[in-house]
N, CA, C and O of each residue as an XYZ file, in Angstrom:
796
protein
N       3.218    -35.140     30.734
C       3.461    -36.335     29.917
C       2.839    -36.119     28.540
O       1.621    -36.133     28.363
N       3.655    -35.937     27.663
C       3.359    -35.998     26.457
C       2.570    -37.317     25.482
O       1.737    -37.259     24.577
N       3.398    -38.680     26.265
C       2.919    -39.864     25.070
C       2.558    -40.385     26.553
O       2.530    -39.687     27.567
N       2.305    -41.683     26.464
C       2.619    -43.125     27.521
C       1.744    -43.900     26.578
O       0.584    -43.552     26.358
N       2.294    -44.942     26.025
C       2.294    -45.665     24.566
C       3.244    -46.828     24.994
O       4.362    -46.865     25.509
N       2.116    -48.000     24.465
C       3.673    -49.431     24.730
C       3.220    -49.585     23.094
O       3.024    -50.713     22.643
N       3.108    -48.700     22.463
C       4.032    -48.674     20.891
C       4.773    -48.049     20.133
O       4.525    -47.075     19.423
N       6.097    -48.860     20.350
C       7.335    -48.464     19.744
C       7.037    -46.807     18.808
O       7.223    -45.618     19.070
N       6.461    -47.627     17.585
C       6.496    -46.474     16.436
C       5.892    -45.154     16.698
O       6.213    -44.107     16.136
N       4.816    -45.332     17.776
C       4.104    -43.864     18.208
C       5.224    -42.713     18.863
O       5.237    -41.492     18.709
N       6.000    -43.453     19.524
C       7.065    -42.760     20.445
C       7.910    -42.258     18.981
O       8.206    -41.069     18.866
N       8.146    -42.912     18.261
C       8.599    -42.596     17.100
C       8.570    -41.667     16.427
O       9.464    -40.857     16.177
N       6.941    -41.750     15.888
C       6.137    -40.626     15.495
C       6.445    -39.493     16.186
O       6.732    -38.546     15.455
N       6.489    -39.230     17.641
C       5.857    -38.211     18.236
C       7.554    -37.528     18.596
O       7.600    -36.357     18.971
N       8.717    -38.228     18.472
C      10.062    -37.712     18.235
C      10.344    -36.906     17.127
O      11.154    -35.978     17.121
N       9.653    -37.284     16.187
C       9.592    -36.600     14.629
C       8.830    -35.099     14.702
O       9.040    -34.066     14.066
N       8.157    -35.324     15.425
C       7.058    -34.404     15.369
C       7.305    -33.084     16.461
O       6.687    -32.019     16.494
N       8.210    -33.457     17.162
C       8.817    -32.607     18.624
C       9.915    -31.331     17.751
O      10.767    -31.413     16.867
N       9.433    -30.401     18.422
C      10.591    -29.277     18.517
C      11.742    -29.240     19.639
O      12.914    -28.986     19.358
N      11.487    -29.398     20.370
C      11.920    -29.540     21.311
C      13.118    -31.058     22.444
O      13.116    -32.229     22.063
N      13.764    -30.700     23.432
C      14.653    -31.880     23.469
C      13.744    -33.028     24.474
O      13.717    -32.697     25.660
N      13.213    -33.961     24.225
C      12.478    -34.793     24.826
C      13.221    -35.441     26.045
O      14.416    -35.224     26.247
N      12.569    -36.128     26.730
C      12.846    -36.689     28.160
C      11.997    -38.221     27.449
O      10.954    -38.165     26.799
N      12.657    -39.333     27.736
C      11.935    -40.628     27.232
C      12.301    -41.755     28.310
O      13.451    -42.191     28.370
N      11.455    -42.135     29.018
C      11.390    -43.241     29.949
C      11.073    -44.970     28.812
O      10.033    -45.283     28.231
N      12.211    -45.630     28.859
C      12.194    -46.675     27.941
C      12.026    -48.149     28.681
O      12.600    -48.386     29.744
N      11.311    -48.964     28.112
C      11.231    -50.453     28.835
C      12.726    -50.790     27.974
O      13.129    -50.102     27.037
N      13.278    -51.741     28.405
C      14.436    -52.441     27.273
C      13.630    -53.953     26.162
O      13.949    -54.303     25.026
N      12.486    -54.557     27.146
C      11.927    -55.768     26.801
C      10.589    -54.884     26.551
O       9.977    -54.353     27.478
N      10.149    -54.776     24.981
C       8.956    -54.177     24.438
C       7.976    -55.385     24.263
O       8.227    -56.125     25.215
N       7.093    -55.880     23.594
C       5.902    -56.235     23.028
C       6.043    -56.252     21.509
O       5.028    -56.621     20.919
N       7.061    -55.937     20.782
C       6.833    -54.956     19.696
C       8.386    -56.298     18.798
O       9.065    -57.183     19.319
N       8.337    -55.828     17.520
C       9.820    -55.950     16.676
C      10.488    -55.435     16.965
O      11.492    -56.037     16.584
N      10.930    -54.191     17.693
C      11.918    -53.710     18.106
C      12.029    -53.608     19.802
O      11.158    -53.288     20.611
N      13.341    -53.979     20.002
C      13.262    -53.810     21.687
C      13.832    -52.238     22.398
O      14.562    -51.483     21.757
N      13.467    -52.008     23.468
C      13.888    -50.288     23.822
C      14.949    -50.067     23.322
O      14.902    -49.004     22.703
N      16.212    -50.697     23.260
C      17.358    -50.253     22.772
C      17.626    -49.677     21.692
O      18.486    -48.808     21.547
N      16.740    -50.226     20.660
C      16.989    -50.427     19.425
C      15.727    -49.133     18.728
O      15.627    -48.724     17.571
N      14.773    -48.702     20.170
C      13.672    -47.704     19.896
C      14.449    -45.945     19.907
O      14.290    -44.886     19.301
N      15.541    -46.631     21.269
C      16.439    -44.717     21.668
C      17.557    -45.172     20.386
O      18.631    -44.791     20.852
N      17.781    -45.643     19.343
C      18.634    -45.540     18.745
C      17.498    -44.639     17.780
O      17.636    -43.462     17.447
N      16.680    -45.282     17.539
C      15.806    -44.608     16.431
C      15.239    -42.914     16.885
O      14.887    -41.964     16.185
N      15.358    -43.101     18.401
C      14.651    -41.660     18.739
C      16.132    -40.748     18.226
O      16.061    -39.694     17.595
N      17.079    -41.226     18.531
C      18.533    -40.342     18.648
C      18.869    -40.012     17.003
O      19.917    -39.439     16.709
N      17.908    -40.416     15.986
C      17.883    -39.696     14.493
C      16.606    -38.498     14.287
O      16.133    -37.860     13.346
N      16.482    -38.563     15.080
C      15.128    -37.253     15.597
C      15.536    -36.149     16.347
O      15.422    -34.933     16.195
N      16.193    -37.090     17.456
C      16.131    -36.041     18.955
C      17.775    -36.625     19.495
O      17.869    -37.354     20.483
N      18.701    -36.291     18.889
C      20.093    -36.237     19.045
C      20.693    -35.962     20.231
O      21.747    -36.508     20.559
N      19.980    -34.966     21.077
C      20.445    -34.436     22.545
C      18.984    -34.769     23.566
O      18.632    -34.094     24.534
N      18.589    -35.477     23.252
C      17.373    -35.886     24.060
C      17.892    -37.134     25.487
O      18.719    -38.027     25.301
N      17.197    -36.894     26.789
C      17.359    -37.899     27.324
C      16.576    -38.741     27.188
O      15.406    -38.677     26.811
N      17.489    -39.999     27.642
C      16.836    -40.666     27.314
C      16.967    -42.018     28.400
O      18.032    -42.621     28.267
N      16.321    -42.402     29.125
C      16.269    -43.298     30.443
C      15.737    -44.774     30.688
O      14.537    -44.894     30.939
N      16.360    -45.655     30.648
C      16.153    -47.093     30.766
C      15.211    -47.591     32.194
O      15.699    -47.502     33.320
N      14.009    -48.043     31.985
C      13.783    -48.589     33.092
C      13.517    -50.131     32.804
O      12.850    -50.509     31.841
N      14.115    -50.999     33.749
C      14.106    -52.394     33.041
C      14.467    -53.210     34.453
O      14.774    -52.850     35.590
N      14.241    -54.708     33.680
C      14.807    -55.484     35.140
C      15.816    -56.930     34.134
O      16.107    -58.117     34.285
N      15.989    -55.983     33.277
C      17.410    -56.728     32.384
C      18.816    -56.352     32.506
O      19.444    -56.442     31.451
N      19.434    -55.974     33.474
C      20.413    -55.053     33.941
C      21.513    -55.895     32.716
O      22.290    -55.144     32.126
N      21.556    -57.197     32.409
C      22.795    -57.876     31.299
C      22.495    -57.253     30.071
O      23.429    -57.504     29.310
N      21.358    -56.331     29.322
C      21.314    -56.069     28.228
C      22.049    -54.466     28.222
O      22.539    -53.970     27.208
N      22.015    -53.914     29.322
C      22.641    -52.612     29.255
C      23.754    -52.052     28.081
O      23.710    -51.081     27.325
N      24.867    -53.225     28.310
C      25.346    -53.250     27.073
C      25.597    -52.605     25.667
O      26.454    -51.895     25.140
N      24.193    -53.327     25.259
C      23.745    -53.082     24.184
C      23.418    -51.233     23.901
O      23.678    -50.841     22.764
N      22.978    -50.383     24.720
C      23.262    -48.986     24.533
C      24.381    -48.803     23.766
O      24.160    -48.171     22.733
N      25.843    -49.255     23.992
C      26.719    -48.837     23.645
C      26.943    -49.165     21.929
O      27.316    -48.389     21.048
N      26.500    -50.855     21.823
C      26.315    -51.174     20.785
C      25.777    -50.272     19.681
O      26.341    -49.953     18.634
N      24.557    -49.925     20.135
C      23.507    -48.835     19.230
C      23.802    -47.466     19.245
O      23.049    -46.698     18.646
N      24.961    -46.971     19.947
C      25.607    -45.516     20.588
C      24.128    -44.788     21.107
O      23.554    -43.946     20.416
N      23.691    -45.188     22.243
C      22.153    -44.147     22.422
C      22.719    -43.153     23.204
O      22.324    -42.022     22.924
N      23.540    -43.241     24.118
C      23.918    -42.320     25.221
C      22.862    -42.417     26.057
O      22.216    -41.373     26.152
N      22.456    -43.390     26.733
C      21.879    -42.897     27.778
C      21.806    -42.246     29.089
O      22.844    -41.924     29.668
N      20.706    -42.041     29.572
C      21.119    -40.751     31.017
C      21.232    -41.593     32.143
O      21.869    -41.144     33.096
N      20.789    -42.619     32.222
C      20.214    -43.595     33.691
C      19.837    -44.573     33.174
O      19.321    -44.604     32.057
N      20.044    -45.585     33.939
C      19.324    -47.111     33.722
C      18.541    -47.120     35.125
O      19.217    -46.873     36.124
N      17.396    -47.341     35.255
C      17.066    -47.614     36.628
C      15.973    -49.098     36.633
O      14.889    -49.326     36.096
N      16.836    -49.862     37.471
C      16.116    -51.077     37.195
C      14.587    -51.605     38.370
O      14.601    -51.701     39.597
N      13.909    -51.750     37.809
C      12.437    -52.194     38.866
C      12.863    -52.969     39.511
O      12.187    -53.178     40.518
N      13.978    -53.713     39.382
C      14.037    -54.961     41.021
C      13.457    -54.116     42.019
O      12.408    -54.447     42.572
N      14.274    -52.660     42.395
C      14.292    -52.259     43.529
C      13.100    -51.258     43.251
O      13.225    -50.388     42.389
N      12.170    -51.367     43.846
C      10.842    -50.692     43.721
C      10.993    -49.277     44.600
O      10.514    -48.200     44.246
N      11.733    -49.502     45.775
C      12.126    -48.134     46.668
C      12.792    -47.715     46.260
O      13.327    -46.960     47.071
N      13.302    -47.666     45.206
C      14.510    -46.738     44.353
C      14.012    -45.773     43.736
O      14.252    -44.577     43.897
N      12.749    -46.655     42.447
C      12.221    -46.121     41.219
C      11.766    -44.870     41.605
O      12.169    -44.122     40.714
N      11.241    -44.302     42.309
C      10.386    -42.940     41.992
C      11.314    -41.619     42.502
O      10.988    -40.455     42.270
N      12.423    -41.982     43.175
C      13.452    -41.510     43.300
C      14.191    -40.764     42.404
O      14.543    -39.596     42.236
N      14.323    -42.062     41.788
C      15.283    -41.797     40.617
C      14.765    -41.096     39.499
O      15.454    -40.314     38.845
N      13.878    -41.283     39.318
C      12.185    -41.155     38.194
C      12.552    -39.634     38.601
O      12.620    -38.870     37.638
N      12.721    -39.252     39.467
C      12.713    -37.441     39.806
C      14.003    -37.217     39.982
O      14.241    -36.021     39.820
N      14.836    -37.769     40.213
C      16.703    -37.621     39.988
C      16.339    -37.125     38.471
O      16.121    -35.962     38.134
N      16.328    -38.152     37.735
C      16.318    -38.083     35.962
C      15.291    -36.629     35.507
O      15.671    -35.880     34.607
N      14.327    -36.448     36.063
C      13.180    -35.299     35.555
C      14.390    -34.360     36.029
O      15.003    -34.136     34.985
N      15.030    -33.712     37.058
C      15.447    -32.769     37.357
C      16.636    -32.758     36.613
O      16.765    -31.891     35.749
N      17.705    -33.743     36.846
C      19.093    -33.468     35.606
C      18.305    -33.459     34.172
O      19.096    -33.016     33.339
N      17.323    -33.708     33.698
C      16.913    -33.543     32.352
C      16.031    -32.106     32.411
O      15.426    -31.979     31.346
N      15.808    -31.130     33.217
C      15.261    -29.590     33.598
C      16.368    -29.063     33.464
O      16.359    -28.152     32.635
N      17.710    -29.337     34.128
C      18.566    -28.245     34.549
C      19.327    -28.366     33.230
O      19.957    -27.406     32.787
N      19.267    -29.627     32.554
C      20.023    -29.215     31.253
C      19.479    -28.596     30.156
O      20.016    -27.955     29.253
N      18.224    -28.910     30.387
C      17.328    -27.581     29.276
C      17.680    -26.343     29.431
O      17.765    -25.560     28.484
N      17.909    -26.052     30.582
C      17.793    -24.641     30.894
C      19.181    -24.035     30.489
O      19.420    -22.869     30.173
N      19.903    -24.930     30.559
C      21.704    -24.930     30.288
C      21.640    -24.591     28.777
O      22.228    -23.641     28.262
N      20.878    -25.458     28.150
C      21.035    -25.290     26.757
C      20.297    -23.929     26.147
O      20.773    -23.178     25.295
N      19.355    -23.842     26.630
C      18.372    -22.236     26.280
C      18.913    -21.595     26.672
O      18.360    -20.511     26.490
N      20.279    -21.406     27.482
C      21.312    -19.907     27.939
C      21.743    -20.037     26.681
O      21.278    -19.200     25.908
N      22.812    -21.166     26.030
C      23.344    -21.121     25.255
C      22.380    -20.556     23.859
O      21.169    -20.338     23.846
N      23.091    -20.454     23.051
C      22.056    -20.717     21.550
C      21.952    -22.209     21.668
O      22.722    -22.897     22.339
N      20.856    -22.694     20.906
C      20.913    -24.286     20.491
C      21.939    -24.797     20.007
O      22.333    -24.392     18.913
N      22.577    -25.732     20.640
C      23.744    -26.588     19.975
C      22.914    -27.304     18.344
O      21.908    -28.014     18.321
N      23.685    -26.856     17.205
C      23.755    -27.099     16.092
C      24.289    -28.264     15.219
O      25.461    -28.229     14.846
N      23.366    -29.436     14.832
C      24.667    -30.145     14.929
C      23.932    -31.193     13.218
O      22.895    -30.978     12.592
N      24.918    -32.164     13.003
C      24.543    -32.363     11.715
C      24.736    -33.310     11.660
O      25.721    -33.833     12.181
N      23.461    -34.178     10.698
C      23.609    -35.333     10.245
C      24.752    -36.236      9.671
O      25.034    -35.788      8.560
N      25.315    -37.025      9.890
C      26.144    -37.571      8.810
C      25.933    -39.219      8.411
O      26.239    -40.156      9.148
N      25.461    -39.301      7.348
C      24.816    -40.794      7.100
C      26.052    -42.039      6.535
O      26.903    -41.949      5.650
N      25.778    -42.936      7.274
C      27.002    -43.909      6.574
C      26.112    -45.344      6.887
O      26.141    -46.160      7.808
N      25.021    -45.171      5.179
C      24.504    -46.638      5.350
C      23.230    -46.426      5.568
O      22.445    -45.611      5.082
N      23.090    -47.403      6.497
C      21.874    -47.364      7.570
C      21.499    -46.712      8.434
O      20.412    -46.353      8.887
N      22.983    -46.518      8.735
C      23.125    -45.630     10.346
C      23.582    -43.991      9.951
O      24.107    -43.664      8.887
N      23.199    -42.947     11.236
C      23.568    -41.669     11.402
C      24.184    -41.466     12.635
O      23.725    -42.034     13.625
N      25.624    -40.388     12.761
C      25.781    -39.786     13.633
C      25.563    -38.549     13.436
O      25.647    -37.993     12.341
N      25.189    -37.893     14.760
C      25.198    -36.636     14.510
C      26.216    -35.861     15.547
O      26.514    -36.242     16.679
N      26.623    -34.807     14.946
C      27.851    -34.355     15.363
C      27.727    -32.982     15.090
O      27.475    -32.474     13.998
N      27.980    -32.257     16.479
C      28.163    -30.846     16.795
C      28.929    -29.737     15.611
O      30.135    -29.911     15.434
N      28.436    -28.940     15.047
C      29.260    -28.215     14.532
C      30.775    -27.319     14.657
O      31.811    -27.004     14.072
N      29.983    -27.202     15.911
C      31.876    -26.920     16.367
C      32.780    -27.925     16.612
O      33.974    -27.829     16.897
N      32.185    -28.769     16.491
C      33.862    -29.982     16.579
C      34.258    -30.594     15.691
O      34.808    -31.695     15.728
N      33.906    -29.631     14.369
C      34.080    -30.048     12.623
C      35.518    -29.493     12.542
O      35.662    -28.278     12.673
N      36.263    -30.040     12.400
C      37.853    -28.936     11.628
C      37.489    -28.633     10.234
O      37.549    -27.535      9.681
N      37.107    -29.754      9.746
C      36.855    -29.290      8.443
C      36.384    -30.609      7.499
O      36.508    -31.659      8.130
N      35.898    -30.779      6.198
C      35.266    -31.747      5.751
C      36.496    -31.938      4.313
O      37.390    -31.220      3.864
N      35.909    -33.371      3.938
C      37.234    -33.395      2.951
C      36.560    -34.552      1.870
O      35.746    -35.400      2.236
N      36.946    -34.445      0.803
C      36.380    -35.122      0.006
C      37.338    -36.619     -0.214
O      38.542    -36.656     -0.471
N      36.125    -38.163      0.026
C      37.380    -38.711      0.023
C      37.792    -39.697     -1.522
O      37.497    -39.350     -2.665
N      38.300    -40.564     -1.254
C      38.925    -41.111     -2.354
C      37.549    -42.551     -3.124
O      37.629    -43.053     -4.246
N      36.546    -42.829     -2.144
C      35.499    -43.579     -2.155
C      34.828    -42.940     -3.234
O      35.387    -41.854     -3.388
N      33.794    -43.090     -4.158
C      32.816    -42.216     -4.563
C      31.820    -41.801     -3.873
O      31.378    -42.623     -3.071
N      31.139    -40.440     -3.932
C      29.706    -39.968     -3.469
C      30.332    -39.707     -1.531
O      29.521    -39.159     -0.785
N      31.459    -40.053     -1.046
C      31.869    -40.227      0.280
C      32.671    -39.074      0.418
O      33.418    -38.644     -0.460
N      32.468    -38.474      1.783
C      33.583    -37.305      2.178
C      33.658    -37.836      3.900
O      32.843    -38.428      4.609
N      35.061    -37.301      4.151
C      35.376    -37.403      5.252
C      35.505    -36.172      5.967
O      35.964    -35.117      5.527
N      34.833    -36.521      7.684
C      34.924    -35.293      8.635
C      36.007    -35.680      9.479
O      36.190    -36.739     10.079
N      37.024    -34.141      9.396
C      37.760    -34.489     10.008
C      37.398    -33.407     11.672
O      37.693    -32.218     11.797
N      36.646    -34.367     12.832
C      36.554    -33.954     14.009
C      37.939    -33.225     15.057
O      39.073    -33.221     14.580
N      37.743    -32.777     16.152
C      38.787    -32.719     17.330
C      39.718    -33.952     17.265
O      40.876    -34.041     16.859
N      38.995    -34.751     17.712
C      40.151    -36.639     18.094
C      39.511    -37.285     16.997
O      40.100    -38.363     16.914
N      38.515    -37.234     15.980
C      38.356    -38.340     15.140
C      38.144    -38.359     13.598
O      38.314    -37.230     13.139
N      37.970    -38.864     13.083
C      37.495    -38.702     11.350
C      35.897    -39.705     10.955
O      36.102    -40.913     11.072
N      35.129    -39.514     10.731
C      34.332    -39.730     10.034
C      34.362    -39.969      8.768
O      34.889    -39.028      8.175
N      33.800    -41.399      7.603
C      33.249    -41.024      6.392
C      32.159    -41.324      6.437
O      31.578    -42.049      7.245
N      31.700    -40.641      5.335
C      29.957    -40.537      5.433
C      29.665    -40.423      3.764
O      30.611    -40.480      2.979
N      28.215    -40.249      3.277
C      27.422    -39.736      2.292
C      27.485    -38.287      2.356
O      27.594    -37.822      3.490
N      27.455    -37.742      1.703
C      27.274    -36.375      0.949
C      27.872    -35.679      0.166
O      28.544    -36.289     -0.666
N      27.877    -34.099      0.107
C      28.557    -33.263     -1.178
C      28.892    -32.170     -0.836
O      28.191    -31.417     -0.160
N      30.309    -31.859     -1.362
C      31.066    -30.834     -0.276
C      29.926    -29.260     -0.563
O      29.780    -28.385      0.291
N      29.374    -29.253     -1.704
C      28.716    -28.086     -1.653
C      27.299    -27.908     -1.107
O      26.681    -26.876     -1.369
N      26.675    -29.035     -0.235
C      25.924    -28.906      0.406
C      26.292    -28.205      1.725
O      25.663    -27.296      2.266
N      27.562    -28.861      2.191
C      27.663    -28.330      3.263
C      28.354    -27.346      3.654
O      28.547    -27.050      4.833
N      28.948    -26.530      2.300
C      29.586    -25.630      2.483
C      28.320    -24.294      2.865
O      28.399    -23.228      3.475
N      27.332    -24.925      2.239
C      26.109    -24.250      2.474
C      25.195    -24.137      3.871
O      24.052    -23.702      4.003
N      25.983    -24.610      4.723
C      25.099    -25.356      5.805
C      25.521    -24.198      7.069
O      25.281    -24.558      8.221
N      26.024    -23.090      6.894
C      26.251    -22.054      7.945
C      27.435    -21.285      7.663
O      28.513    -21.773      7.324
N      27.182    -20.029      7.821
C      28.265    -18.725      7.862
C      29.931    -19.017      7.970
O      30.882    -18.402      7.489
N      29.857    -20.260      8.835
C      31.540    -20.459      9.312
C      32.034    -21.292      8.028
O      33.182    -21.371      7.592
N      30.898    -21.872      7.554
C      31.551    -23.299      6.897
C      31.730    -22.843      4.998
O      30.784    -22.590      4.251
N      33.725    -22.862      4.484
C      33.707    -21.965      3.364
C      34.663    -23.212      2.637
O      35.450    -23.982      3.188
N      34.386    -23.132      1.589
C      34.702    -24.665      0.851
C      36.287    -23.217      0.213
O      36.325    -22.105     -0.314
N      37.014    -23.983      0.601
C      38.298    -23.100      0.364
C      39.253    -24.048     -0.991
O      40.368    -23.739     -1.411
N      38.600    -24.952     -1.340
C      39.345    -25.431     -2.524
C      38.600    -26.706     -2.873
O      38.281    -27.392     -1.902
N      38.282    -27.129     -4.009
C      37.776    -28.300     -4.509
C      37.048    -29.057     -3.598
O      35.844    -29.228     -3.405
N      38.594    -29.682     -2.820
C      37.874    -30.757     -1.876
C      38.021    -30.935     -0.620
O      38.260    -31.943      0.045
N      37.785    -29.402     -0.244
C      37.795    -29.188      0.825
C      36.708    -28.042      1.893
O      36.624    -26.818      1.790
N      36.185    -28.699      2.605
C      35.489    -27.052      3.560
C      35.469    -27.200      4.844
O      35.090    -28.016      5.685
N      36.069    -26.015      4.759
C      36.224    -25.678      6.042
C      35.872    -25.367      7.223
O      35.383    -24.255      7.027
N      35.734    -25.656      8.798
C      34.834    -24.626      9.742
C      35.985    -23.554      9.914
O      37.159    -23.898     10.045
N      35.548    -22.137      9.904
C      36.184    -20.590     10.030
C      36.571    -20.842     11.568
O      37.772    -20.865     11.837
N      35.514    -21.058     12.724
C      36.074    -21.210     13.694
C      36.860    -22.308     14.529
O      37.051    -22.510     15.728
N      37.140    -22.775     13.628
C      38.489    -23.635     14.344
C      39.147    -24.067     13.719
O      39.278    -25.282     13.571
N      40.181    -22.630     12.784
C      41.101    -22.193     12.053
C      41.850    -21.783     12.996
O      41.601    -20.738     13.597
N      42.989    -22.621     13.297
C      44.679    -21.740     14.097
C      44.922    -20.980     13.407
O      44.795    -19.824     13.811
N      45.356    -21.185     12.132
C      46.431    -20.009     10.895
C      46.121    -20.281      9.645
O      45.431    -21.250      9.330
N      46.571    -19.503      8.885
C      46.625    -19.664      7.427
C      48.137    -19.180      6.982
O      48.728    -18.111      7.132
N      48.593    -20.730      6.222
C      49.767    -19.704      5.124
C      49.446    -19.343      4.069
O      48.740    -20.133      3.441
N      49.620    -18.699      3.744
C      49.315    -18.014      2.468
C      49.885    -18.315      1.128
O      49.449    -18.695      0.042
N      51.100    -17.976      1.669
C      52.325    -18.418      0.690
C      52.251    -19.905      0.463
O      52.331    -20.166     -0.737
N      52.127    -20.939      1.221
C      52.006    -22.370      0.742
C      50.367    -22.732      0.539
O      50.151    -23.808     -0.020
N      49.342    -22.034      0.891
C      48.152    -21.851      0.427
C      47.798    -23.242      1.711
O      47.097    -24.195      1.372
N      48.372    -23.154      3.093
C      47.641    -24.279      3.995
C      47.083    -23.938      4.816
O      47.459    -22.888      5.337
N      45.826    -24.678      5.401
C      45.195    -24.213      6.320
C      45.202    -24.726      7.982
O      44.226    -25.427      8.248
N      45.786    -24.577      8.690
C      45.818    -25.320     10.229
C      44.732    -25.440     11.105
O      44.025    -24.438     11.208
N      44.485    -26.256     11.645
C      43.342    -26.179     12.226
C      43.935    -26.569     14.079
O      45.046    -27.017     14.362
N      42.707    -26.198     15.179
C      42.979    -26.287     16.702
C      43.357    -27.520     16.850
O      43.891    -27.725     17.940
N      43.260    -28.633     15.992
C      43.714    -30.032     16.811
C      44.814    -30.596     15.882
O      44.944    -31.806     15.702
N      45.772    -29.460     15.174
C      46.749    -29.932     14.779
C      46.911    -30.361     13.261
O      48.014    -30.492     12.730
N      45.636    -30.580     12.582
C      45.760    -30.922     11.598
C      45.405    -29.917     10.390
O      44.686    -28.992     10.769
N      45.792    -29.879      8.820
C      45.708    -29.097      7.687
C      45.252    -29.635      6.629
O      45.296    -30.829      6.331
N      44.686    -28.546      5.887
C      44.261    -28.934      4.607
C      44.803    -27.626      3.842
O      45.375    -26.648      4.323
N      44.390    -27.951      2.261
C      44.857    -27.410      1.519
C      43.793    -26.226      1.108
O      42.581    -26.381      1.255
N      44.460    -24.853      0.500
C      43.677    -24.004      0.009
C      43.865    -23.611     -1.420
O      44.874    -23.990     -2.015
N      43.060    -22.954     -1.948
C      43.595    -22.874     -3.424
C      43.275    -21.304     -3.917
O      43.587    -20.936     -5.049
């Protein structure tokens, strides 16, 4: 056990401060200005692939995860007291075996994208490519199934890894998940169907 803290901001602190993908056992009803929900939203701008586990006896606020996008791993509620320590070691072990999943791999890589207040963060490989949009200071990601707009500047992120090559003004690209290139019409295709322009 790293923390055991009934204050919000320490858990906070100590997300900031982690290398590593944390395991976080959360009340939903804190003591504090912020309630658990609203604490794994804040851990998930730190610790993006972290679990993260509800223990509560508010089972109607569950909800609200989705609201705040936390992803959580488990809700396990204290009504049932013969459950908890069960589960308490269900959750420790699926949160072991996926560490270990991830340290085969290289570290999944993945990147901020700010819109506002709020951040998602989103895997690098499921970038097709980034696009500058018609908003000021705003570019759009265009994902597998979705689009994003956000804050930033296409030449930051053309900077942001080997794959990623700003192939025209307002546009950059990820290299690996390029279908084709025409040449002759200067377009670029990407795995989920969609193109941009090259210059």
């Amino acid at each position: 056990i790293a923390l055991a803290t009934d204050d919000p901001y320490e858990v906070i602190e100590k997300s900031k401060e982690m290398n590593d993908v944390g395991c976080y056992f959360l009340d939903i009803q804190l003591e504090a200005d912020i309630n658990g929900i609203k604490l794994g939203s804040e851990i998930r701008k730190y610790d993006p692939i972290g679990n993260i586990i509800f223990v509560t006896s508010h089972s109607e606020l569950t909800y609200l995860t989705f609201v705040y996008k936390v992803s959580a791993m488990d809700f396990i509620f204290k009504d049932d007291p013969s459950q908890l320590q069960s589960r308490i070691i269900d959750c420790l072990e699926t949160a072991h075996t996926r560490l270990k999943l991830l340290s085969k791999e290289s570290t999944v890589e993945t990147i901020e994208l700010k819109r506002g207040s709020n951040s998602i963060y989103v895997q690098y490989d499921d970038v097709m490519f980034f696009e500058s949009s018609t908003k000021s200071h705003r570019l759009i990601a265009h994902l597998d199934n979705r689009q994003i707009e956000f804050y930033g500047n296409l030449k930051e992120l053309a900077q942001l890894d080997e794959r990623f090559f700003r192939c025209h003004n307002s546009f950059v690209v990820n290299r690996h998940n390029i279908e084709s290139i025409d040449s002759k019409e200067r377009i670029v295709n990407f795995k989920n169907g969609e193109h941009c322009f090259a210059s």
